[in-house]
Amino acid sequence: DQQVKQNSPSLSVQEGRISILNCDYTNSMFDYFLWYKKYPAEGPTFLISISSIKDKNEDGRFTVFLNKSAKHLSLHIVPSQPGDSAVYFCAASVDSNYQLIWGAGTKLIIKP
Amino acid sequence: DTGVSQDPRHKITKRGQNVTFRCDPISEHNRLYWYRQTLGQGPEFLTYFQNEAQLEKSRLLSDRFSAERPKGSFSTLEIQRTEQGDSAMYLCASTLIRLAGGHSYNEQFFGPGTRLTVL
């Protein structure tokens, strides 16, 4: 039973445009969500997070939106740059135990 | 470099051999996690430590797997009698649980991983 789902295995976006990565979850107990970026042969790198008490969090070019009623979150990257090409993982946790449950990832390709 | 480090980065072993991996977390972090990642999947939780105490173990962690964090600093993950299905990237992460506005925050910082290949 996949509690965190990233339904798009890959996404291709033109440089300078907006990249939108989506994530759905099933466990209504999740109250903390994170996005990580991963390059080949490296560990995941933390990008941005959001608590369930918020619906938006912004950090530079990265914005995460949370829609609790739809159990959906998205990561917006604008403008997209070639260095953003990587695999992006969505992860979620329940406050009480801090274990992160991960999606399968979306490979983002930024075309020059 | 004050990030999470893991050693070795790559390990090739024959089926049936024992292997041990090491993780050095960020020094002020009190929690340390071990994950396993296979191709095309996100990381899967294996176990975590709060200081030296192992607080939770996934059902993925069979009795061939053991993890320790003896002094609450570095951690080791040992796999005994390796099987081909153990081939994966083993990731370590650390975090300092912090509280703000009534919520706890748990940004986990990952090491580069140890890629295990069992022949």
mmCIF file of C-alpha atoms in Angstrom:
data_model
loop_
_atom_site.group_PDB
_atom_site.id
_atom_site.type_symbol
_atom_site.label_atom_id
_atom_site.label_comp_id
_atom_site.label_asym_id
_atom_site.label_seq_id
_atom_site.Cartn_x
_atom_site.Cartn_y
_atom_site.Cartn_z
ATOM 1 C CA ASP A 1 0.000 0.000 0.000
ATOM 2 C CA GLN A 2 1.734 3.142 -1.235
ATOM 3 C CA GLN A 3 0.907 5.956 1.105
ATOM 4 C CA VAL A 4 2.799 8.566 -0.916
ATOM 5 C CA LYS A 5 2.446 8.544 -4.676
ATOM 6 C CA GLN A 6 4.210 10.417 -7.420
ATOM 7 C CA ASN A 7 2.332 9.393 -10.513
ATOM 8 C CA SER A 8 4.616 10.995 -13.089
ATOM 9 C CA PRO A 9 7.878 9.055 -13.473
ATOM 10 C CA SER A 10 9.310 11.869 -15.573
ATOM 11 C CA LEU A 11 8.669 15.446 -16.631
ATOM 12 C CA SER A 12 10.332 17.522 -19.317
ATOM 13 C CA VAL A 13 10.248 21.328 -19.101
ATOM 14 C CA GLN A 14 11.802 24.106 -21.161
ATOM 15 C CA GLU A 15 14.445 26.198 -19.425
ATOM 16 C CA GLY A 16 12.937 29.370 -17.969
ATOM 17 C CA ARG A 17 9.444 27.906 -17.696
ATOM 18 C CA ILE A 18 7.674 26.672 -14.584
ATOM 19 C CA SER A 19 8.139 23.061 -13.436
ATOM 20 C CA ILE A 20 5.272 21.581 -11.437
ATOM 21 C CA LEU A 21 5.834 18.297 -9.642
ATOM 22 C CA ASN A 22 2.897 16.570 -8.004
ATOM 23 C CA CYS A 23 2.469 14.251 -5.063
ATOM 24 C CA ASP A 24 -0.599 12.563 -3.578
ATOM 25 C CA TYR A 25 -0.927 10.876 -0.225
ATOM 26 C CA THR A 26 -3.490 8.635 1.413
ATOM 27 C CA ASN A 27 -2.724 8.843 5.132
ATOM 28 C CA SER A 28 -4.670 11.710 6.675
ATOM 29 C CA MET A 29 -2.397 11.516 9.735
ATOM 30 C CA PHE A 30 0.547 12.917 7.773
ATOM 31 C CA ASP A 31 1.221 16.432 8.967
ATOM 32 C CA TYR A 32 4.672 17.237 7.637
ATOM 33 C CA PHE A 33 5.776 17.069 4.036
ATOM 34 C CA LEU A 34 9.150 17.478 2.395
ATOM 35 C CA TRP A 35 10.659 17.623 -1.066
ATOM 36 C CA TYR A 36 14.099 16.259 -1.806
ATOM 37 C CA LYS A 37 16.232 16.415 -4.927
ATOM 38 C CA LYS A 38 18.594 13.643 -5.930
ATOM 39 C CA TYR A 39 21.419 13.550 -8.439
ATOM 40 C CA PRO A 40 22.845 10.207 -9.611
ATOM 41 C CA ALA A 41 25.338 8.622 -7.188
ATOM 42 C CA GLU A 42 24.448 11.101 -4.431
ATOM 43 C CA GLY A 43 22.127 11.012 -1.457
ATOM 44 C CA PRO A 44 18.892 13.039 -1.519
ATOM 45 C CA THR A 45 19.247 16.745 -0.747
ATOM 46 C CA PHE A 46 16.578 18.514 1.271
ATOM 47 C CA LEU A 47 14.817 21.273 -0.702
ATOM 48 C CA ILE A 48 11.774 22.562 1.097
ATOM 49 C CA SER A 49 9.152 21.415 3.590
ATOM 50 C CA ILE A 50 5.675 22.341 4.710
ATOM 51 C CA SER A 51 3.705 21.699 7.847
ATOM 52 C CA SER A 52 0.030 20.802 7.653
ATOM 53 C CA ILE A 53 -0.869 24.047 9.400
ATOM 54 C CA LYS A 54 0.161 25.909 6.237
ATOM 55 C CA ASP A 55 -0.948 25.709 2.622
ATOM 56 C CA LYS A 56 2.066 27.349 1.045
ATOM 57 C CA ASN A 57 5.766 27.697 1.714
ATOM 58 C CA GLU A 58 8.173 29.583 -0.487
ATOM 59 C CA ASP A 59 11.957 29.570 -0.672
ATOM 60 C CA GLY A 60 13.499 31.407 -3.581
ATOM 61 C CA ARG A 61 12.550 29.686 -6.827
ATOM 62 C CA PHE A 62 10.830 26.844 -4.970
ATOM 63 C CA THR A 63 7.268 26.916 -3.666
ATOM 64 C CA VAL A 64 5.383 24.026 -2.132
ATOM 65 C CA PHE A 65 1.584 24.018 -2.043
ATOM 66 C CA LEU A 66 -0.467 21.760 0.203
ATOM 67 C CA ASN A 67 -4.140 20.933 -0.362
ATOM 68 C CA LYS A 68 -5.160 18.883 2.651
ATOM 69 C CA SER A 69 -8.708 18.235 1.511
ATOM 70 C CA ALA A 70 -7.417 16.705 -1.721
ATOM 71 C CA LYS A 71 -4.425 15.093 0.013
ATOM 72 C CA HIS A 72 -2.223 16.630 -2.617
ATOM 73 C CA LEU A 73 0.936 18.673 -2.647
ATOM 74 C CA SER A 74 2.940 20.171 -5.425
ATOM 75 C CA LEU A 75 6.367 21.696 -5.903
ATOM 76 C CA HIS A 76 6.702 24.654 -8.242
ATOM 77 C CA ILE A 77 10.094 25.662 -9.595
ATOM 78 C CA VAL A 78 10.225 28.948 -11.434
ATOM 79 C CA PRO A 79 12.138 29.750 -13.494
ATOM 80 C CA SER A 80 13.478 26.263 -14.239
ATOM 81 C CA GLN A 81 17.221 26.020 -14.768
ATOM 82 C CA PRO A 82 19.375 23.241 -16.285
ATOM 83 C CA GLY A 83 20.824 22.463 -12.853
ATOM 84 C CA ASP A 84 17.340 21.559 -11.670
ATOM 85 C CA SER A 85 17.482 18.369 -13.752
ATOM 86 C CA ALA A 86 17.349 15.613 -11.140
ATOM 87 C CA VAL A 87 14.969 13.154 -9.515
ATOM 88 C CA TYR A 88 12.564 14.816 -7.075
ATOM 89 C CA PHE A 89 11.116 12.891 -4.158
ATOM 90 C CA CYS A 90 8.124 13.782 -2.060
ATOM 91 C CA ALA A 91 8.134 12.507 1.543
ATOM 92 C CA ALA A 92 5.688 12.708 4.427
ATOM 93 C CA SER A 93 5.658 11.968 8.133
ATOM 94 C CA VAL A 94 3.347 11.761 11.081
ATOM 95 C CA ASP A 95 4.497 14.097 13.809
ATOM 96 C CA SER A 96 4.637 11.472 16.476
ATOM 97 C CA ASN A 97 7.211 9.156 14.982
ATOM 98 C CA TYR A 98 9.138 11.203 12.411
ATOM 99 C CA GLN A 99 9.601 8.281 10.035
ATOM 100 C CA LEU A 100 9.552 9.595 6.471
ATOM 101 C CA ILE A 101 7.422 7.778 3.916
ATOM 102 C CA TRP A 102 8.651 8.414 0.384
ATOM 103 C CA GLY A 103 7.189 8.550 -3.077
ATOM 104 C CA ALA A 104 8.907 6.801 -5.979
ATOM 105 C CA GLY A 105 10.258 10.033 -7.433
ATOM 106 C CA THR A 106 9.811 12.101 -10.591
ATOM 107 C CA LYS A 107 12.706 12.632 -12.960
ATOM 108 C CA LEU A 108 12.751 16.277 -14.060
ATOM 109 C CA ILE A 109 14.550 17.136 -17.287
ATOM 110 C CA ILE A 110 15.123 20.788 -18.094
ATOM 111 C CA LYS A 111 15.626 21.339 -21.803
ATOM 112 C CA PRO A 112 17.874 24.231 -22.893
ATOM 113 C CA ASP B 1 33.063 18.921 5.371
ATOM 114 C CA THR B 2 30.480 18.876 8.154
ATOM 115 C CA GLY B 3 27.815 16.854 6.311
ATOM 116 C CA VAL B 4 26.806 13.211 6.725
ATOM 117 C CA SER B 5 29.479 10.812 5.536
ATOM 118 C CA GLN B 6 29.232 7.126 4.702
ATOM 119 C CA ASP B 7 31.896 4.519 4.178
ATOM 120 C CA PRO B 8 32.465 2.706 1.902
ATOM 121 C CA ARG B 9 30.802 4.322 -1.078
ATOM 122 C CA HIS B 10 30.733 1.053 -2.977
ATOM 123 C CA LYS B 11 30.885 -2.552 -1.838
ATOM 124 C CA ILE B 12 30.894 -5.651 -4.003
ATOM 125 C CA THR B 13 30.621 -8.934 -2.182
ATOM 126 C CA LYS B 14 29.801 -12.540 -2.815
ATOM 127 C CA ARG B 15 26.577 -14.080 -1.647
ATOM 128 C CA GLY B 16 26.872 -15.405 1.872
ATOM 129 C CA GLN B 17 29.516 -12.932 3.026
ATOM 130 C CA ASN B 18 29.003 -10.405 5.808
ATOM 131 C CA VAL B 19 29.307 -6.676 5.159
ATOM 132 C CA THR B 20 29.395 -3.652 7.459
ATOM 133 C CA PHE B 21 28.706 -0.034 6.569
ATOM 134 C CA ARG B 22 29.502 3.031 8.599
ATOM 135 C CA CYS B 23 27.693 6.353 8.887
ATOM 136 C CA ASP B 24 28.995 9.516 10.539
ATOM 137 C CA PRO B 25 26.127 11.966 11.077
ATOM 138 C CA ILE B 26 26.259 15.723 11.474
ATOM 139 C CA SER B 27 27.761 16.133 14.918
ATOM 140 C CA GLU B 28 24.972 18.000 16.700
ATOM 141 C CA HIS B 29 22.201 15.805 15.293
ATOM 142 C CA ASN B 30 20.538 13.480 17.756
ATOM 143 C CA ARG B 31 18.648 11.256 15.346
ATOM 144 C CA LEU B 32 20.144 8.909 12.805
ATOM 145 C CA TYR B 33 18.233 6.939 10.188
ATOM 146 C CA TRP B 34 19.061 4.094 7.847
ATOM 147 C CA TYR B 35 17.221 3.668 4.540
ATOM 148 C CA ARG B 36 17.496 1.330 1.595
ATOM 149 C CA GLN B 37 16.842 2.449 -1.958
ATOM 150 C CA THR B 38 16.454 0.312 -5.042
ATOM 151 C CA LEU B 39 16.276 1.506 -8.629
ATOM 152 C CA GLY B 40 13.151 3.446 -9.468
ATOM 153 C CA GLN B 41 11.946 3.623 -5.887
ATOM 154 C CA GLY B 42 12.103 6.105 -3.077
ATOM 155 C CA PRO B 43 14.107 5.334 0.052
ATOM 156 C CA GLU B 44 12.587 2.699 2.349
ATOM 157 C CA PHE B 45 12.948 3.161 6.070
ATOM 158 C CA LEU B 46 14.997 0.500 7.871
ATOM 159 C CA THR B 47 15.645 1.795 11.375
ATOM 160 C CA TYR B 48 16.441 4.874 13.416
ATOM 161 C CA PHE B 49 18.286 5.895 16.565
ATOM 162 C CA GLN B 50 17.645 8.632 19.068
ATOM 163 C CA ASN B 51 21.134 9.151 20.451
ATOM 164 C CA GLU B 52 22.323 5.570 21.142
ATOM 165 C CA ALA B 53 18.867 4.023 21.493
ATOM 166 C CA GLN B 54 17.411 2.146 18.540
ATOM 167 C CA LEU B 55 13.777 3.211 18.650
ATOM 168 C CA GLU B 56 12.168 1.605 15.646
ATOM 169 C CA LYS B 57 12.908 -1.131 13.133
ATOM 170 C CA SER B 58 11.083 -1.787 9.891
ATOM 171 C CA ARG B 59 9.837 -5.263 9.042
ATOM 172 C CA LEU B 60 12.251 -4.949 6.093
ATOM 173 C CA LEU B 61 15.052 -5.364 8.628
ATOM 174 C CA SER B 62 15.332 -9.152 8.798
ATOM 175 C CA ASP B 63 17.356 -10.904 11.474
ATOM 176 C CA ARG B 64 20.344 -10.840 9.116
ATOM 177 C CA PHE B 65 20.499 -7.068 9.571
ATOM 178 C CA SER B 66 21.768 -5.352 12.684
ATOM 179 C CA ALA B 67 22.466 -1.713 13.386
ATOM 180 C CA GLU B 68 24.265 -0.051 16.246
ATOM 181 C CA ARG B 69 25.060 3.438 17.413
ATOM 182 C CA PRO B 70 27.206 2.670 20.452
ATOM 183 C CA LYS B 71 28.054 6.155 21.697
ATOM 184 C CA GLY B 72 25.292 8.103 20.053
ATOM 185 C CA SER B 73 27.643 9.340 17.347
ATOM 186 C CA PHE B 74 28.518 7.151 14.348
ATOM 187 C CA SER B 75 26.428 4.143 13.405
ATOM 188 C CA THR B 76 27.106 0.812 11.716
ATOM 189 C CA LEU B 77 24.786 -1.360 9.672
ATOM 190 C CA GLU B 78 25.802 -4.996 9.299
ATOM 191 C CA ILE B 79 24.283 -7.496 6.908
ATOM 192 C CA GLN B 80 25.109 -11.125 7.576
ATOM 193 C CA ARG B 81 24.953 -13.899 4.982
ATOM 194 C CA THR B 82 24.235 -11.439 2.178
ATOM 195 C CA GLU B 83 21.758 -12.384 -0.537
ATOM 196 C CA GLN B 84 21.437 -11.017 -4.057
ATOM 197 C CA GLY B 85 18.218 -9.293 -3.014
ATOM 198 C CA ASP B 86 20.244 -7.171 -0.596
ATOM 199 C CA SER B 87 21.818 -5.335 -3.531
ATOM 200 C CA ALA B 88 20.734 -1.710 -3.141
ATOM 201 C CA MET B 89 21.871 1.742 -2.108
ATOM 202 C CA TYR B 90 22.009 2.049 1.675
ATOM 203 C CA LEU B 91 21.435 5.609 2.821
ATOM 204 C CA CYS B 92 22.067 7.194 6.174
ATOM 205 C CA ALA B 93 20.455 10.422 7.303
ATOM 206 C CA SER B 94 20.618 12.530 10.421
ATOM 207 C CA THR B 95 18.464 15.247 11.867
ATOM 208 C CA LEU B 96 18.049 17.500 14.842
ATOM 209 C CA ILE B 97 14.416 17.436 15.793
ATOM 210 C CA ARG B 98 13.292 21.004 16.408
ATOM 211 C CA LEU B 99 10.046 22.473 17.602
ATOM 212 C CA ALA B 100 8.514 25.692 16.295
ATOM 213 C CA GLY B 101 4.993 26.995 16.582
ATOM 214 C CA GLY B 102 3.836 23.801 18.258
ATOM 215 C CA HIS B 103 5.059 21.621 15.419
ATOM 216 C CA SER B 104 8.112 19.447 15.164
ATOM 217 C CA TYR B 105 10.388 19.702 12.163
ATOM 218 C CA ASN B 106 12.416 16.832 10.852
ATOM 219 C CA GLU B 107 14.530 17.792 7.867
ATOM 220 C CA GLN B 108 16.746 14.790 7.380
ATOM 221 C CA PHE B 109 20.155 15.304 5.847
ATOM 222 C CA PHE B 110 21.498 12.421 3.831
ATOM 223 C CA GLY B 111 24.920 11.019 3.205
ATOM 224 C CA PRO B 112 26.051 9.943 -0.271
ATOM 225 C CA GLY B 113 25.055 6.325 0.356
ATOM 226 C CA THR B 114 26.806 2.975 0.105
ATOM 227 C CA ARG B 115 26.018 1.014 -3.023
ATOM 228 C CA LEU B 116 26.041 -2.705 -2.275
ATOM 229 C CA THR B 117 26.286 -5.285 -5.037
ATOM 230 C CA VAL B 118 25.917 -8.917 -4.049
ATOM 231 C CA LEU B 119 27.167 -11.336 -6.702
#
